[in-house]
Structures are given as C-alpha cells and as structure tokens.
C-alpha cells in the first residue's frame, strides 16, 4: 500500500507519495495559507488530490500529516501551532472529510524522527533520540522501536529543557531554554555578537552576508566555517558545546543507542558533529567506563517529515 505524507511548514505545504520502503515516488508543494484553518485543510486536500490523480485508483490507502505544534494523543486535534495560527483545531477530521481516506496528524519533529529511525541514520537501532537543530530545536524519541508520544501527545519538546537558570529569554515564556544556546538562532546570535565585538575577525562572515551585522545568517556562517574561517568555527564551537551538554543530559535520562542530529545547522557536517561528540563525552555522567551513544548526522534532510508522516499513516 502507498500512503501520502504531508509536511505543513510555516511557508509551504509539501506532500509526497511514500512507498513501504520510505521512498518518495511523487511530490507537490503549495504555499501555506496564513491564519486560516479552513484554507489550510483545503490546501492539504488539494495536494492529496493532485497526487492521487496521478496514481492508479485505490493505490493510496491513508494520509499522514506532520505539523509544527502540539498534537493530542488521538493524533486528531492540533492543540496549538503558533506558526500557522491553529488552536484546538480538529485538523484530522477537516482533512478526512475532504479526502475520504483515513488520516493521522503527527507533530512534525516526531514524524521526522520516525523516518530517520525507520529509513535513515537510525535504521539499525531501536533506541533513538532525534534532535533537529533548526531555527529552534525539535525532538523525537523512538524507544524500544516505538515512537514515544507521552500521555498527552506532546512528548519530546526538548528544545525547552531549561539548561541555564535565569538564562536567555525564550519565546515560550521561560528563560535559559536549550534552544537559546544550541540552534540556528543561537548560531546566528553568536555570529552577530562576534561581528559587533570584532568586525575585523568577522570579515569573512560579513563579506558572505550583505556587509552588515544584521545580514549575517546561518548560511554565511556555515560557508565561512566550511572554508576554515576561525571566527565562524568559533561560532560553531559554542553551539556544538551546548549541543553536547544537552545530549549528555538526555543520555542520563534516556540512555539511547544513538542520537541523530538534523536540521539546517547539521549541514556543516563534521564541523558541528566532531566537537558535539567531544562535548558529549566530556559532560556525560558515568565516567570513562560508560558506553557512549553514537552521534550521527540525519540522512533524510528536509524530506524526513513527508516520509515519516506517510509511514506513520500506514500503521
Ligand atoms: Zn523555551
């Protein structure tokens, strides 16, 4: 049976036909309508309809939808999704009545974690923690081969684990959340801080941006770091150190076999992951005798959300 996986992001709704091996056979994309729940269900239904039209009749058996937000334990209602303006919204029923197929809703980071666990960097392990270093930090747990949703469906919001008492303010209302120190936003903050304090040292990053401190984005820092620029590498060292500390705390609680690190920040590859491994080993509890979890880069990139949502719909 084939399924359709849909990934609702802040700017686009991406959908694909997913086969049982986790391959995407066909794709469509539409802009995300802002602050209009009815239009959102219409766009999801249109994407599903377009993909079904291009297949044999009855080839598609179910639809999985990943969304950045809190999804309840029945995988039916979006409790809150700030980026797309949903609150207590019965998204499953709205999509189901439009497409006439079984539909499940899933948190997007959970869907991506499931895809990596089944078909990506974690396919040979049953105990996985996925950490997506995007603008913030997304998390997903696959424990004993099962996706861990928690009692109320909102498990693994690891980005808001409080790392630093009275630390940097976070959009969630708290202070010192992990994602304020180890994420794309944190990387950019490091780059801009450095450029403000020492424009000469930050010359390469500024040149790759538009010349202004505020123009420095993650891409410029990553490119400079890949070229070996010391200032950019310093920014990555900070983010990597905080990432390793967070993974060490997660290892103390969950004892996974491997961590899978994805998201835009992981595009830097070993420049990020090597110092993350060092920081993790330095900070993990249990001393030198402890068996260390593997730390791997995610393999499925931006398509993990579609693959995971599609595969979860099959189950
Ligand atoms: Zn927070």
Tab-separated table of C-alpha atoms and ligand atoms in Angstrom:
chain	number	residue	atom	x	y	z
A	1	UNK	CA	0.000	0.000	0.000
A	2	UNK	CA	1.157	3.511	-0.768
A	3	UNK	CA	0.412	6.449	1.505
A	4	UNK	CA	0.693	10.208	1.250
A	5	UNK	CA	2.835	12.146	3.709
A	6	UNK	CA	2.176	15.866	4.159
A	7	UNK	CA	4.521	18.287	5.900
A	8	UNK	CA	2.869	21.575	6.902
A	9	UNK	CA	5.549	24.177	7.417
A	10	UNK	CA	5.327	27.888	8.179
A	11	UNK	CA	5.707	28.810	4.477
A	12	UNK	CA	4.841	25.719	2.443
A	13	UNK	CA	2.745	22.567	2.465
A	14	UNK	CA	4.863	19.775	0.941
A	15	UNK	CA	3.300	16.403	0.151
A	16	UNK	CA	4.603	13.180	-1.352
A	17	UNK	CA	3.570	9.628	-2.200
A	18	UNK	CA	5.530	7.319	0.133
A	19	UNK	CA	6.117	3.619	-0.517
A	20	UNK	CA	6.703	0.945	2.200
A	21	UNK	CA	10.498	1.328	1.794
A	22	UNK	CA	10.324	5.024	2.649
A	23	UNK	CA	10.909	6.240	-0.903
A	24	UNK	CA	9.055	9.310	-2.164
A	25	UNK	CA	7.556	8.464	-5.573
A	26	UNK	CA	5.924	11.813	-6.406
A	27	UNK	CA	5.731	15.296	-4.853
A	28	UNK	CA	3.714	18.517	-4.824
A	29	UNK	CA	4.105	21.796	-2.962
A	30	UNK	CA	1.795	24.738	-2.165
A	31	UNK	CA	2.185	27.908	-0.083
A	32	UNK	CA	0.815	27.658	3.472
A	33	UNK	CA	-2.237	29.913	3.918
A	34	UNK	CA	-1.662	32.070	6.973
A	35	UNK	CA	-4.080	32.186	9.908
A	36	UNK	CA	-6.919	30.452	8.048
A	37	UNK	CA	-7.626	26.912	9.308
A	38	UNK	CA	-10.324	26.258	6.676
A	39	UNK	CA	-7.981	27.234	3.838
A	40	UNK	CA	-5.258	25.040	5.349
A	41	UNK	CA	-7.436	21.906	5.178
A	42	UNK	CA	-8.337	22.888	1.589
A	43	UNK	CA	-4.657	23.155	0.601
A	44	UNK	CA	-3.814	19.793	2.199
A	45	UNK	CA	-6.791	18.203	0.409
A	46	UNK	CA	-5.756	19.779	-2.910
A	47	UNK	CA	-2.192	18.424	-2.575
A	48	UNK	CA	-3.540	14.952	-1.738
A	49	UNK	CA	-5.987	15.138	-4.655
A	50	UNK	CA	-3.271	16.091	-7.148
A	51	UNK	CA	-1.058	13.200	-6.054
A	52	UNK	CA	-3.927	10.698	-6.180
A	53	UNK	CA	-4.937	11.799	-9.646
A	54	UNK	CA	-1.548	10.719	-10.959
A	55	UNK	CA	-1.790	7.177	-9.468
A	56	UNK	CA	-3.919	4.137	-10.175
A	57	UNK	CA	-7.288	4.168	-8.448
A	58	UNK	CA	-7.194	2.838	-4.848
A	59	UNK	CA	-3.395	2.819	-4.786
A	60	UNK	CA	-3.273	5.304	-1.889
A	61	UNK	CA	-4.530	3.886	1.425
A	62	UNK	CA	-4.027	6.628	4.008
A	63	UNK	CA	-2.702	10.134	4.656
A	64	UNK	CA	-0.306	11.291	7.388
A	65	UNK	CA	0.065	14.990	8.160
A	66	UNK	CA	3.001	16.439	10.080
A	67	UNK	CA	2.576	19.851	11.672
A	68	UNK	CA	4.804	22.015	13.857
A	69	UNK	CA	2.756	22.143	17.032
A	70	UNK	CA	1.226	20.239	19.922
A	71	UNK	CA	-0.910	17.362	18.639
A	72	UNK	CA	-3.167	15.479	21.082
A	73	UNK	CA	-2.722	11.782	21.914
A	74	UNK	CA	-5.503	10.735	19.487
A	75	UNK	CA	-3.498	12.281	16.640
A	76	UNK	CA	-6.612	14.234	15.643
A	77	UNK	CA	-6.540	17.706	17.171
A	78	UNK	CA	-3.844	20.344	16.935
A	79	UNK	CA	-3.806	21.870	20.398
A	80	UNK	CA	-1.642	24.766	19.358
A	81	UNK	CA	0.530	25.549	16.330
A	82	UNK	CA	1.768	29.096	16.695
A	83	UNK	CA	3.426	29.424	13.269
A	84	UNK	CA	0.271	28.628	11.320
A	85	UNK	CA	-2.292	30.058	13.723
A	86	UNK	CA	-4.076	26.871	14.840
A	87	UNK	CA	-5.582	26.416	18.293
A	88	UNK	CA	-7.743	23.455	19.387
A	89	UNK	CA	-8.293	22.665	15.740
A	90	UNK	CA	-9.738	19.286	14.603
A	91	UNK	CA	-7.364	19.063	11.635
A	92	UNK	CA	-7.714	15.291	11.187
A	93	UNK	CA	-11.499	15.457	10.696
A	94	UNK	CA	-11.251	18.529	8.473
A	95	UNK	CA	-8.798	16.784	6.149
A	96	UNK	CA	-10.543	13.397	6.362
A	97	UNK	CA	-13.925	14.775	5.289
A	98	UNK	CA	-12.257	16.374	2.266
A	99	UNK	CA	-10.131	13.435	1.072
A	100	UNK	CA	-12.236	10.420	2.137
A	101	UNK	CA	-9.217	8.419	3.374
A	102	UNK	CA	-8.008	7.592	6.906
A	103	UNK	CA	-5.876	10.494	8.190
A	104	UNK	CA	-3.473	10.806	11.124
A	105	UNK	CA	-1.924	14.041	12.399
A	106	UNK	CA	1.532	13.988	13.948
A	107	UNK	CA	3.981	16.514	15.332
A	108	UNK	CA	6.479	17.267	12.556
A	109	UNK	CA	9.590	16.526	14.643
A	110	UNK	CA	8.072	13.194	15.710
A	111	UNK	CA	7.365	12.358	12.065
A	112	UNK	CA	10.944	13.236	11.074
A	113	UNK	CA	12.339	11.166	13.956
A	114	UNK	CA	10.247	8.195	12.884
A	115	UNK	CA	11.551	8.485	9.322
A	116	UNK	CA	15.185	8.599	10.474
A	117	UNK	CA	14.561	5.647	12.798
A	118	UNK	CA	12.963	3.504	10.087
A	119	UNK	CA	14.825	4.502	6.944
A	120	UNK	CA	17.621	6.936	7.821
A	121	UNK	CA	20.596	7.207	10.149
A	122	UNK	CA	18.868	5.139	12.859
A	123	UNK	CA	17.627	2.218	10.783
A	124	UNK	CA	19.831	-0.289	12.662
A	125	UNK	CA	18.839	0.926	16.184
A	126	UNK	CA	15.724	0.698	18.355
A	127	UNK	CA	16.632	3.377	20.933
A	128	UNK	CA	16.976	6.726	19.232
A	129	UNK	CA	16.823	10.374	20.161
A	130	UNK	CA	16.437	12.738	17.202
A	131	UNK	CA	17.477	16.341	17.674
A	132	UNK	CA	16.620	18.793	14.908
A	133	UNK	CA	18.694	21.955	15.102
A	134	UNK	CA	16.588	24.306	13.012
A	135	UNK	CA	15.568	27.827	13.995
A	136	UNK	CA	14.776	26.259	17.377
A	137	UNK	CA	15.279	22.649	18.489
A	138	UNK	CA	12.833	19.872	17.613
A	139	UNK	CA	12.925	16.490	19.291
A	140	UNK	CA	11.646	12.989	18.677
A	141	UNK	CA	12.064	9.784	20.680
A	142	UNK	CA	11.915	6.255	19.320
A	143	UNK	CA	12.285	3.977	22.338
A	144	UNK	CA	12.168	0.208	22.032
A	145	UNK	CA	11.251	0.659	18.374
A	146	UNK	CA	8.153	2.738	19.147
A	147	UNK	CA	7.530	6.451	18.741
A	148	UNK	CA	7.179	7.894	22.241
A	149	UNK	CA	4.358	10.462	22.284
A	150	UNK	CA	3.824	10.710	26.039
A	151	UNK	CA	0.463	10.550	27.799
A	152	UNK	CA	-0.915	13.758	26.266
A	153	UNK	CA	0.771	13.503	22.876
A	154	UNK	CA	3.317	16.274	23.271
A	155	UNK	CA	6.463	14.386	24.247
A	156	UNK	CA	9.970	15.414	23.323
A	157	UNK	CA	9.788	19.217	23.307
A	158	UNK	CA	13.442	19.001	24.251
A	159	UNK	CA	14.282	22.487	22.980
A	160	UNK	CA	12.587	23.943	26.045
A	161	UNK	CA	14.535	21.906	28.530
A	162	UNK	CA	15.971	24.583	30.827
A	163	UNK	CA	19.753	24.444	30.514
A	164	UNK	CA	20.684	27.753	32.117
A	165	UNK	CA	18.920	29.109	35.222
A	166	UNK	CA	17.944	32.754	34.596
A	167	UNK	CA	19.432	32.437	31.108
A	168	UNK	CA	18.399	33.942	27.783
A	169	UNK	CA	14.709	34.682	27.322
A	170	UNK	CA	12.783	32.205	25.129
A	171	UNK	CA	9.622	32.711	23.036
A	172	UNK	CA	7.939	30.011	25.148
A	173	UNK	CA	7.908	32.430	28.088
A	174	UNK	CA	10.707	30.752	30.001
A	175	UNK	CA	14.395	31.601	30.366
A	176	UNK	CA	17.518	29.596	29.580
A	177	UNK	CA	15.919	27.008	27.274
A	178	UNK	CA	18.363	24.720	25.439
A	179	UNK	CA	17.332	26.098	22.035
A	180	UNK	CA	18.538	29.544	23.035
A	181	UNK	CA	22.088	28.121	23.062
A	182	UNK	CA	22.111	25.281	20.536
A	183	UNK	CA	20.072	26.036	17.399
A	184	UNK	CA	20.193	28.007	14.168
A	185	UNK	CA	19.048	31.079	16.040
A	186	UNK	CA	21.823	30.612	18.606
A	187	UNK	CA	24.402	30.209	15.822
A	188	UNK	CA	23.275	33.456	14.190
A	189	UNK	CA	23.317	35.246	17.562
A	190	UNK	CA	26.922	34.069	18.069
A	191	UNK	CA	27.935	35.264	14.612
A	192	UNK	CA	26.370	38.695	15.038
A	193	UNK	CA	27.768	39.140	18.556
A	194	UNK	CA	31.210	38.312	17.297
A	195	UNK	CA	30.896	40.667	14.311
A	196	UNK	CA	29.738	43.505	16.553
A	197	UNK	CA	32.596	42.983	19.004
A	198	UNK	CA	35.326	42.356	16.426
A	199	UNK	CA	34.391	43.250	12.812
A	200	UNK	CA	37.922	42.518	11.649
A	201	UNK	CA	37.830	38.918	12.892
A	202	UNK	CA	34.352	38.516	11.365
A	203	UNK	CA	35.436	39.906	7.978
A	204	UNK	CA	34.714	36.711	6.030
A	205	UNK	CA	31.248	36.222	7.527
A	206	UNK	CA	30.395	39.881	6.873
A	207	UNK	CA	31.572	39.551	3.288
A	208	UNK	CA	29.372	36.479	2.744
A	209	UNK	CA	26.448	38.430	4.212
A	210	UNK	CA	25.491	41.863	2.832
A	211	UNK	CA	28.289	43.534	4.796
A	212	UNK	CA	26.062	44.344	7.768
A	213	UNK	CA	26.000	42.575	11.112
A	214	UNK	CA	22.229	42.078	10.838
A	215	UNK	CA	22.730	40.477	7.416
A	216	UNK	CA	24.675	37.556	8.897
A	217	UNK	CA	22.563	34.398	8.641
A	218	UNK	CA	23.252	30.746	9.273
A	219	UNK	CA	24.219	30.072	5.676
A	220	UNK	CA	27.063	32.647	5.710
A	221	UNK	CA	28.412	31.263	8.983
A	222	UNK	CA	28.249	27.690	7.666
A	223	UNK	CA	30.002	28.580	4.416
A	224	UNK	CA	32.746	30.521	6.223
A	225	UNK	CA	33.219	27.624	8.654
A	226	UNK	CA	33.498	25.120	5.801
A	227	UNK	CA	36.231	27.367	4.321
A	228	UNK	CA	38.081	27.161	7.651
A	229	UNK	CA	37.369	30.719	8.829
A	230	UNK	CA	38.382	30.822	12.544
A	231	UNK	CA	35.601	33.225	13.602
A	232	UNK	CA	32.887	31.070	12.047
A	233	UNK	CA	34.409	27.948	13.576
A	234	UNK	CA	34.271	29.676	16.961
A	235	UNK	CA	30.512	30.196	16.500
A	236	UNK	CA	30.086	26.506	15.703
A	237	UNK	CA	32.251	25.551	18.691
A	238	UNK	CA	29.854	27.362	21.026
A	239	UNK	CA	26.736	25.771	19.545
A	240	UNK	CA	28.447	22.350	19.483
A	241	UNK	CA	29.454	22.646	23.123
A	242	UNK	CA	25.895	23.419	24.216
A	243	UNK	CA	24.535	20.687	21.971
A	244	UNK	CA	26.859	18.122	23.570
A	245	UNK	CA	25.842	19.243	27.062
A	246	UNK	CA	22.174	18.780	26.216
A	247	UNK	CA	22.776	15.346	24.708
A	248	UNK	CA	24.675	14.347	27.861
A	249	UNK	CA	21.629	15.255	29.982
A	250	UNK	CA	19.322	13.353	27.639
A	251	UNK	CA	21.649	10.320	27.828
A	252	UNK	CA	21.444	10.426	31.622
A	253	UNK	CA	17.658	10.122	31.414
A	254	UNK	CA	17.044	8.007	28.301
A	255	UNK	CA	20.245	6.016	27.622
A	256	UNK	CA	19.709	5.839	23.855
A	257	UNK	CA	21.824	3.826	21.443
A	258	UNK	CA	22.238	6.815	19.159
A	259	UNK	CA	21.487	10.483	18.748
A	260	UNK	CA	20.582	11.690	15.282
A	261	UNK	CA	21.293	15.352	14.703
A	262	UNK	CA	19.456	17.029	11.820
A	263	UNK	CA	18.176	20.440	10.786
A	264	UNK	CA	19.887	23.292	8.963
A	265	UNK	CA	22.756	23.611	11.469
A	266	UNK	CA	23.775	19.999	10.724
A	267	UNK	CA	24.548	20.967	7.108
A	268	UNK	CA	28.019	21.792	8.460
A	269	UNK	CA	28.571	18.037	8.972
A	270	UNK	CA	31.742	17.130	10.874
A	271	UNK	CA	32.453	20.780	11.699
A	272	UNK	CA	29.465	20.547	14.024
A	273	UNK	CA	29.414	16.862	14.904
A	274	UNK	CA	33.083	16.345	15.892
A	275	UNK	CA	33.001	18.998	18.648
A	276	UNK	CA	29.499	17.806	19.674
A	277	UNK	CA	30.968	14.330	20.268
A	278	UNK	CA	33.795	15.789	22.359
A	279	UNK	CA	31.436	17.920	24.435
A	280	UNK	CA	29.074	14.964	24.908
A	281	UNK	CA	31.896	12.694	26.116
A	282	UNK	CA	33.146	15.411	28.470
A	283	UNK	CA	29.737	16.075	30.008
A	284	UNK	CA	28.033	12.688	30.128
A	285	UNK	CA	27.662	11.179	33.588
A	286	UNK	CA	29.136	7.789	34.456
A	287	UNK	CA	32.805	8.413	33.829
A	288	UNK	CA	35.160	6.953	31.262
A	289	UNK	CA	33.764	3.419	31.682
A	290	UNK	CA	30.362	4.342	30.287
A	291	UNK	CA	29.396	3.058	26.834
A	292	UNK	CA	28.701	6.150	24.775
A	293	UNK	CA	25.773	6.582	22.450
A	294	UNK	CA	26.636	7.167	18.808
A	295	UNK	CA	26.100	10.675	17.466
A	296	UNK	CA	25.147	10.684	13.771
A	297	UNK	CA	24.056	13.235	11.202
A	298	UNK	CA	20.492	12.799	9.894
A	299	UNK	CA	20.301	11.269	6.412
A	300	UNK	CA	16.890	12.222	5.053
A	301	UNK	CA	17.221	16.012	5.204
A	302	UNK	CA	14.124	18.125	4.626
A	303	UNK	CA	12.106	15.171	3.321
A	304	UNK	CA	12.071	13.279	6.633
A	305	UNK	CA	8.762	14.936	7.596
A	306	UNK	CA	6.958	13.654	4.488
A	307	UNK	CA	8.441	10.151	4.752
A	308	UNK	CA	7.681	9.858	8.490
A	309	UNK	CA	4.110	11.171	8.237
A	310	UNK	CA	3.448	8.832	5.311
A	311	UNK	CA	4.877	5.811	7.096
A	312	UNK	CA	3.020	6.548	10.361
A	313	UNK	CA	-0.237	6.693	8.402
A	314	UNK	CA	0.422	3.112	7.250
A	315	UNK	CA	0.417	1.803	10.853
B	1	LIG	ZN1	11.639	27.859	25.662
